[in-house]
Short mmCIF file of C-alpha atoms and ligand atoms in Angstrom, two decimals:
data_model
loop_
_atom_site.label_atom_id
_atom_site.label_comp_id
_atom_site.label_asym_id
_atom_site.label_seq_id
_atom_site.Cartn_x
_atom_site.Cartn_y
_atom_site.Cartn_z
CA UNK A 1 143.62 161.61 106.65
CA UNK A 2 143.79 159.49 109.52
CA UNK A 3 142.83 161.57 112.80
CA UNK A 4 141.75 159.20 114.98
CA UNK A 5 138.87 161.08 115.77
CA UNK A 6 135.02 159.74 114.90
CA UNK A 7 132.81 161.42 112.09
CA UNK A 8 129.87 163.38 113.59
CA UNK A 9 127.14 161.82 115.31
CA UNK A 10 124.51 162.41 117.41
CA UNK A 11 124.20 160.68 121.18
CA UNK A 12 120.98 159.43 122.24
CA UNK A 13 120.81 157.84 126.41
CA UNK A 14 117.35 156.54 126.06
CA UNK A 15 116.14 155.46 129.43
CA UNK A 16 114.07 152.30 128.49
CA UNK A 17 114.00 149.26 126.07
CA UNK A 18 111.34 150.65 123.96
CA UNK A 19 112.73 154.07 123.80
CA UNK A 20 116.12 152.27 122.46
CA UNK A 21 114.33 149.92 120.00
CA UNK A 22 112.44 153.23 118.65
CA UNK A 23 115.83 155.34 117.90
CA UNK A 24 117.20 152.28 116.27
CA UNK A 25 117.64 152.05 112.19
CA UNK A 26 119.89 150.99 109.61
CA UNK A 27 121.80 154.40 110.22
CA UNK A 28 121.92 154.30 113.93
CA UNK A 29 124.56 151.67 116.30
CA UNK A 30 123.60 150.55 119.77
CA UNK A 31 126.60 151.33 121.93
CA UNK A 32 126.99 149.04 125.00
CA UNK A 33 130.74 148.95 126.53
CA UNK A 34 131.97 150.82 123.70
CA UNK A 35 135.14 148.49 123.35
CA UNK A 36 134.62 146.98 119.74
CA UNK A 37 132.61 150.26 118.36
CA UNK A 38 134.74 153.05 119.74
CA UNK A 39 137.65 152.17 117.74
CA UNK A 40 135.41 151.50 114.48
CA UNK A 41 134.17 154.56 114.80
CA UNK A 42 138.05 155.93 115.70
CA UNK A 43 139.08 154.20 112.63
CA UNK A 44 135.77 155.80 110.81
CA UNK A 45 135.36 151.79 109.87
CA UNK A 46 131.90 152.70 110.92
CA UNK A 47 130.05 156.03 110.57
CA UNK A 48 126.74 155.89 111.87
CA UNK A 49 124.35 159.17 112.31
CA UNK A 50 123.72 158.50 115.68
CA UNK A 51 125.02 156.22 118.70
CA UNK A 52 122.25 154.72 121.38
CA UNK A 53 123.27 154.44 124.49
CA UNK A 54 121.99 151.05 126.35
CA UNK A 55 123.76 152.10 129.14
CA UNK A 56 121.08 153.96 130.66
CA UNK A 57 118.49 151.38 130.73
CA UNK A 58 117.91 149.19 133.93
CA UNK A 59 116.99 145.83 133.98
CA UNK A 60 119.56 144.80 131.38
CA UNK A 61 122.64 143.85 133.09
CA UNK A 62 121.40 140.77 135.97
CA UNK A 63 122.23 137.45 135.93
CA UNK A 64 120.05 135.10 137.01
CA UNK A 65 119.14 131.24 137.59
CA UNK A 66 116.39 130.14 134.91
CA UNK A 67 115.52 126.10 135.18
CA UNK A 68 118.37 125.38 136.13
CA UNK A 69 120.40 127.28 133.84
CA UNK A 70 121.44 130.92 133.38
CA UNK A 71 120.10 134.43 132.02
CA UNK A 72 122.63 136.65 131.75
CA UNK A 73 121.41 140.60 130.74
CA UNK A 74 122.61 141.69 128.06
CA UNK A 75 124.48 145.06 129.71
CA UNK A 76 126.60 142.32 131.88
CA UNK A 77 130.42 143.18 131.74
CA UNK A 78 132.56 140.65 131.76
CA UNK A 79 133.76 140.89 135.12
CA UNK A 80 130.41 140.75 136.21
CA UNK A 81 130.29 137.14 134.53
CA UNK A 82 133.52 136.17 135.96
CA UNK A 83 132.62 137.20 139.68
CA UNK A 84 129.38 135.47 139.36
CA UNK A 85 128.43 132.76 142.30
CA UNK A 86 126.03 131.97 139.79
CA UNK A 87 127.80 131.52 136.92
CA UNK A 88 130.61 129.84 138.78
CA UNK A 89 128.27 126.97 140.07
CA UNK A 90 126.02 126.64 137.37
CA UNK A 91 128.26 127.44 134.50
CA UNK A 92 132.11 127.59 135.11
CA UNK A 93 133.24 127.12 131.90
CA UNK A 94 131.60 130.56 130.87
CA UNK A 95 133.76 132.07 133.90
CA UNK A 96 136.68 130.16 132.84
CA UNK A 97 135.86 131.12 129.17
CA UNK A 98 135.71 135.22 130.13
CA UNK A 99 138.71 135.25 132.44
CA UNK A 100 140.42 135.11 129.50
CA UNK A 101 139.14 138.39 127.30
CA UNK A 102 141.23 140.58 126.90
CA UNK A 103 142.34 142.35 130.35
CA UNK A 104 140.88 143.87 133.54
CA UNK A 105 139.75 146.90 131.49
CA UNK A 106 138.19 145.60 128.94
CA UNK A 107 136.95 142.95 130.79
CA UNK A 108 135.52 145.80 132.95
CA UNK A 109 134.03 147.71 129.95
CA UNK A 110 132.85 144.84 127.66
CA UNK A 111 129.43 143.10 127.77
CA UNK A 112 128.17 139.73 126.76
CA UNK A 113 125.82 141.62 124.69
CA UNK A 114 128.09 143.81 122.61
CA UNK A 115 130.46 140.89 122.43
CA UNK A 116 127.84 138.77 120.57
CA UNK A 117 126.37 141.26 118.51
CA UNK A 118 129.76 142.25 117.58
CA UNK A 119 130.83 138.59 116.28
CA UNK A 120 134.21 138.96 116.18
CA UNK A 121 136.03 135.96 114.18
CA UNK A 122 138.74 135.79 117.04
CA UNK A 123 135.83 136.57 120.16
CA UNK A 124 135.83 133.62 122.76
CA UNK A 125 132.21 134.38 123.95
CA UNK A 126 130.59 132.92 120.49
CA UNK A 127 132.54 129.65 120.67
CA UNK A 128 131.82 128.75 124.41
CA UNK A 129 127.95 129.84 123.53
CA UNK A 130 127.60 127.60 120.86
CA UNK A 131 129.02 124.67 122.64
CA UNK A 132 126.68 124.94 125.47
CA UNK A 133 123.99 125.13 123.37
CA UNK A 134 122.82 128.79 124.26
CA UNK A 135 120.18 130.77 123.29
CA UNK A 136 120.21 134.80 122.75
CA UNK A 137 116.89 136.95 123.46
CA UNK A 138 116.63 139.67 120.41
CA UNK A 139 114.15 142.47 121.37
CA UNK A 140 113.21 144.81 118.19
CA UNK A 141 109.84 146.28 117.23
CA UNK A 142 108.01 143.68 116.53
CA UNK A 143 108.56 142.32 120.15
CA UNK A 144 111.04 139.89 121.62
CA UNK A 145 112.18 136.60 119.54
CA UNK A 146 114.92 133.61 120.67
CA UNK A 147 117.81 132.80 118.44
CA UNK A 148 119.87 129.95 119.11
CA UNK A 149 123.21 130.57 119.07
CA UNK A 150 123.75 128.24 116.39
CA UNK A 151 121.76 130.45 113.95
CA UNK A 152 122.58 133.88 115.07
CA UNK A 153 126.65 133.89 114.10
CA UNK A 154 126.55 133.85 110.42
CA UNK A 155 129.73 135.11 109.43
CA UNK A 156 133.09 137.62 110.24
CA UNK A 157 130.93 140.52 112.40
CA UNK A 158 127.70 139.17 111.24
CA UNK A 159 124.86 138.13 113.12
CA UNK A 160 121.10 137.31 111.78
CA UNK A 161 120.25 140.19 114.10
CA UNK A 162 117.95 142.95 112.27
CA UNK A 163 119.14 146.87 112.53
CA UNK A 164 116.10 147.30 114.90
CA UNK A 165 116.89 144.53 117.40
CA UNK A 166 118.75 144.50 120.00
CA UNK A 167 120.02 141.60 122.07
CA UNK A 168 119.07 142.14 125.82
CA UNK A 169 120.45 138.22 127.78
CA UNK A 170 121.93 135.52 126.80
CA UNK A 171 120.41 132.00 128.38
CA UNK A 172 122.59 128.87 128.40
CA UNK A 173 120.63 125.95 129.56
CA UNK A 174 121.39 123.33 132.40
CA UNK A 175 123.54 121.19 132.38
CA UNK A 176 122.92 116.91 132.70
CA UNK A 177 125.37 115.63 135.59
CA UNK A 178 128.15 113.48 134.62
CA UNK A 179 128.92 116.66 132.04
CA UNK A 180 132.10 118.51 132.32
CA UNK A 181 133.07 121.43 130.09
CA UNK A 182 136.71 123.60 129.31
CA UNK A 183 137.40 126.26 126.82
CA UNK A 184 141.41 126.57 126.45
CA UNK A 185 142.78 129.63 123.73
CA UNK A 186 146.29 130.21 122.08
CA UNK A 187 145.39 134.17 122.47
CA UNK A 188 147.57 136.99 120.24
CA UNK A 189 150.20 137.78 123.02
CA UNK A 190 148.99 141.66 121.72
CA UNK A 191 144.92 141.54 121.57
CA UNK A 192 144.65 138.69 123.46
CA UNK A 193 141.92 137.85 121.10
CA UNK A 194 141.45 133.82 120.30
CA UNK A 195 143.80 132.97 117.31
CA UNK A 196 142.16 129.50 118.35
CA UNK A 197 139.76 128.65 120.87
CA UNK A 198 138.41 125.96 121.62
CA UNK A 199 135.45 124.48 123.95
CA UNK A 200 134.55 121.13 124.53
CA UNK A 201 131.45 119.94 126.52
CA UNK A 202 131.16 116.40 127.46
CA UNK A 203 128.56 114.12 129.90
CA UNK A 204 129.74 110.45 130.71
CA UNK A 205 127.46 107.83 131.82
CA UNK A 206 128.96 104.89 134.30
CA UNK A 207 131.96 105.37 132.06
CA UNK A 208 131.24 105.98 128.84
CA UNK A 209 130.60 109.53 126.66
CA UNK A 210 126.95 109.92 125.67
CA UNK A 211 127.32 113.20 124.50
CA UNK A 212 130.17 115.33 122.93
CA UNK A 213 130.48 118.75 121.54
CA UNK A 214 133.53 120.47 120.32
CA UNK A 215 133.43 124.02 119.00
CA UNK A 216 136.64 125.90 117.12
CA UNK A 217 136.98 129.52 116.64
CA UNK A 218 139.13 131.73 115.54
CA UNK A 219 140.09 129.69 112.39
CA UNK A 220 136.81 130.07 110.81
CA UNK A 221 133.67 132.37 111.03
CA UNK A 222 131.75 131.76 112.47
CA UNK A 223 132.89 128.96 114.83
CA UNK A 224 132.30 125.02 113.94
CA UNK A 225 131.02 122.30 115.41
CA UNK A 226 134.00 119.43 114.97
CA UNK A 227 131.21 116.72 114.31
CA UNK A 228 133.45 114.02 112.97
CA UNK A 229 135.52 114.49 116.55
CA UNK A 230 132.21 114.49 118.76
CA UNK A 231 130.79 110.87 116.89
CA UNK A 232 134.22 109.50 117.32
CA UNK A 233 133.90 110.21 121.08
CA UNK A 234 130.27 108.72 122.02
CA UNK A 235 129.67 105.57 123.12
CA UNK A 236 133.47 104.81 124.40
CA UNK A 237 135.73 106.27 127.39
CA UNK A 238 137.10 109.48 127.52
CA UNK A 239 140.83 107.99 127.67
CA UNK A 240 143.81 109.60 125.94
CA UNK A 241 143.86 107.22 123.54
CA UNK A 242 139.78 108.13 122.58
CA UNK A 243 140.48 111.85 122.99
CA UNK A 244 143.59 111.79 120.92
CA UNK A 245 141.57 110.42 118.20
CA UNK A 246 138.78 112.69 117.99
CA UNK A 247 140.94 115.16 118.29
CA UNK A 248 142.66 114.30 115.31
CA UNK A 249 139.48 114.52 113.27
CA UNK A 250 138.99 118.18 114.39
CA UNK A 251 140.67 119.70 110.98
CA UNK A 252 138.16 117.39 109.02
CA UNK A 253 135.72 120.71 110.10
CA UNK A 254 138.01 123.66 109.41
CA UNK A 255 139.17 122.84 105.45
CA UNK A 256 139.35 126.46 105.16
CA UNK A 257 141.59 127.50 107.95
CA UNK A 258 141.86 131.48 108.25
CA UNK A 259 145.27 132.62 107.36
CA UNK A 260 146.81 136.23 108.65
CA UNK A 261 149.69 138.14 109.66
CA UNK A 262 150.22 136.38 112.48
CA UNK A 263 149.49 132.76 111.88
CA UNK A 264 148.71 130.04 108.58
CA UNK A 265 145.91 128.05 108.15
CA UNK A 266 148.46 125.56 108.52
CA UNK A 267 149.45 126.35 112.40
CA UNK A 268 145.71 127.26 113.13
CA UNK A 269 144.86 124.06 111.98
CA UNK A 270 147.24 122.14 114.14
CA UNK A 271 147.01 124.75 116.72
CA UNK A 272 143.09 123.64 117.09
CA UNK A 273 143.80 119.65 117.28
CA UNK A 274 146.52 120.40 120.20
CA UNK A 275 143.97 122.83 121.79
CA UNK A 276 140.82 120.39 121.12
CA UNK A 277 143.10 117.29 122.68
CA UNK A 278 143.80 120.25 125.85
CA UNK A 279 140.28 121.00 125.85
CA UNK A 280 138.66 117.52 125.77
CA UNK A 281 140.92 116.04 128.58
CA UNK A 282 140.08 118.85 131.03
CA UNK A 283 135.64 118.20 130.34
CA UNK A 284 136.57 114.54 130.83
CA UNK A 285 138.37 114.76 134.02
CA UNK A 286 135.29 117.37 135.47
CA UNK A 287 132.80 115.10 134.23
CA UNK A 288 134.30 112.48 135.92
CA UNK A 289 133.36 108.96 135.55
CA UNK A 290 129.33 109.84 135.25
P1 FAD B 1 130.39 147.75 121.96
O1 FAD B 1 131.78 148.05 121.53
O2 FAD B 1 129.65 148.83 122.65
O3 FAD B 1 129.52 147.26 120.72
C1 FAD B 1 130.01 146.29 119.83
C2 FAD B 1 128.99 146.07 118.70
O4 FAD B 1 127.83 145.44 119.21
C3 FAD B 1 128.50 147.36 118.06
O5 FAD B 1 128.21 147.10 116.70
C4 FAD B 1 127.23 147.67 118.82
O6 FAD B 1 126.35 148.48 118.05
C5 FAD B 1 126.67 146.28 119.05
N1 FAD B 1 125.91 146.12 120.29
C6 FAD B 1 126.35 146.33 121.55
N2 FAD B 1 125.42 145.93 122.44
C7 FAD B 1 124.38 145.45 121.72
C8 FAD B 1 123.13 144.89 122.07
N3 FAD B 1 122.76 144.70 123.35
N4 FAD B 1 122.29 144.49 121.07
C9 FAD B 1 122.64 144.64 119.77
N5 FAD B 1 123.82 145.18 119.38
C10 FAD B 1 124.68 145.58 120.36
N6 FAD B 1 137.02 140.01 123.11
C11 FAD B 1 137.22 138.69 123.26
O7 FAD B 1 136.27 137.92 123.09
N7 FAD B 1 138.44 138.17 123.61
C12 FAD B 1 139.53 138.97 123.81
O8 FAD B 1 140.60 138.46 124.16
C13 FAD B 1 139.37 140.35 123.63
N8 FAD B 1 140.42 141.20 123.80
C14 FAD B 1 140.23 142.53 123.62
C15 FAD B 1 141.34 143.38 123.77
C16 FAD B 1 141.18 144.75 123.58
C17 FAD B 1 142.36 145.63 123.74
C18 FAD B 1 139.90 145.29 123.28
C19 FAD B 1 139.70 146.76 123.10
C20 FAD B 1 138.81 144.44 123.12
C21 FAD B 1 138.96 143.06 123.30
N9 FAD B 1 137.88 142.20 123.15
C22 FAD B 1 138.08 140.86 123.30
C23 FAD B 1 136.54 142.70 122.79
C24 FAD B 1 135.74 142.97 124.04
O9 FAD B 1 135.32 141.76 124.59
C25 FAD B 1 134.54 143.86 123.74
O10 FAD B 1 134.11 144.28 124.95
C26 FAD B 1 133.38 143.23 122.99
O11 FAD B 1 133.74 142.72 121.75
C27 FAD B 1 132.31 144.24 122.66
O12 FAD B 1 131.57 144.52 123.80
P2 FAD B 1 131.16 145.98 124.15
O13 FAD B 1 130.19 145.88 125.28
O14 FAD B 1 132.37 146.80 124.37
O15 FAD B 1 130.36 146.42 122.83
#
């Protein structure tokens, strides 16, 4: 019968890291902002024994500057990323990137943390992090371990993260200058989740693009590097001409477009070579002429 109401569980508020990591099993979810796992366990999608709490550990929700780029705790909301001076000057893609979850109260609920581990297919946070090249800090019991973010989204709500680990900051590394960077989303006008996004980071050196990457989600899971469209782009200007080009190689790395309810592999497909093309021209012009 559908109630709406979770299975029983038990609620444990552990007050530090280790105490967390020790309640932790196979049976057992970590509950950060609750926005992804409340309505699982609504749903009963997901019946764990027992719920941990992260909420009442300190030390996991800061942001701060490391080498030039960022460490962002793993209990940081989303608003808490958006109104970040830090974020905004170091990284203001990621702002631009999180301004556009959901709304205020999930943005106000939802962590970077929870957000990763969760792995949604249509989740803008993954996409952004894998363009910039970010790493995420996994703490379990056999102590702490990095995982790029290339190697930790493995498929649709799948990470390589183990049932004892839990992710406690996210780090995305500085940026060269002469780089510019843009994330731009067709979002479901209900969810507001990605049904493409798409981020492109890009430095230019006296005029020309010595580095490229554009990452696609939403279409498949995880989210791809468009390769073919990043070669096509180094070594020349980022005109219209160049970036209408690339773009157009951009389906080249989603053959197997997701198809749904709401849109065809078809319109995804096309949906991320307009969006890549959107995305491309707004790193260019912030990277300026390098
Ligand atoms: P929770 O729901 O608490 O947890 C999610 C999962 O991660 C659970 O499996 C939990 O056990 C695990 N987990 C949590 N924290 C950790 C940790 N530190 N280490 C290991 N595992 C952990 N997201 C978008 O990207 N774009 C959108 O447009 C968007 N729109 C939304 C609209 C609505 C109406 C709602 C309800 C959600 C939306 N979201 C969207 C999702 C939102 O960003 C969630 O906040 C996020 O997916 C999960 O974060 P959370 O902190 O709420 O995690």
């Amino acid at each position: 019968m559908y109630t709406m109401r979770p299975a029983e569980f038990t609620y444990h508020r552990p007050l530090s890291l280790d105490e967390a990591v020790g309640l932790l099993d196979e049976d057992t979810r970590p509950l950060a902002g609750g926005h992804s796992l409340i309505p699982l366990l609504k749903f009963r999608l997901s019946r764990p024994r027992a719920l941990v709490d992260l909420g009442g550990i300190e030390g996991l929700g800061g942001i701060s500057e490391n080498g030039g780029g960022l460490t962002i705790g793993a209990l940081a909301t989303h608003t808490a990323v958006v109104d970040s001076e830090l974020v905004q000057s170091k990284c203001p893609v990621l702002a631009e990137t999180v301004t556009q979850v959901g709304d205020v109260q999930v943005r106000n609920r939802g962590t970077i943390g929870g957000s990763v581990a969760h792995a949604d297919p249509s989740a803008d946070y993954p996409t952004v992090l894998k363009a910039l090249g970010a790493t995420v800090t996994a703490t379990g019991s056999n102590g702490e371990r990095q995982i790029a973010a290339d190697d930790l989204f493995v498929g649709i709500f799948t990470t390589s993260l183990g049932p004892r680990e839990l992710i406690t900051s996210v780090s995305v590394p500085s940026t060269e200058s002469g780089t510019g960077a843009a994330y731009v989303k067709h979002r479901h006008p209900a969810s507001f989740y990605a049904v493409v996004g798409v981020a492109a980071v890009v430095t230019v050196e006296s005029g020309a693009c010595t580095r490229a990457r554009v990452t696609v989600g939403g279409v498949t899971s995880p989210p791809v590097h468009a390769t073919a469209a990043c070669e096509a782009l180094v070594g020349g200007p980022g005109s219209a001409e160049a970036i209408a080009a690339a773009a157009a190689k951009v389906p080249e790395a989603i053959p197997n477009a997701t198809s749904d309810s709401y849109a065809s592999g078809e319109y995804r497909t096309h949906l991320a070579e307009v969006l890549a093309g959107r995305a491309l021209a707004l790193a260019f012009e912030r990277a300026g002429s390098g």
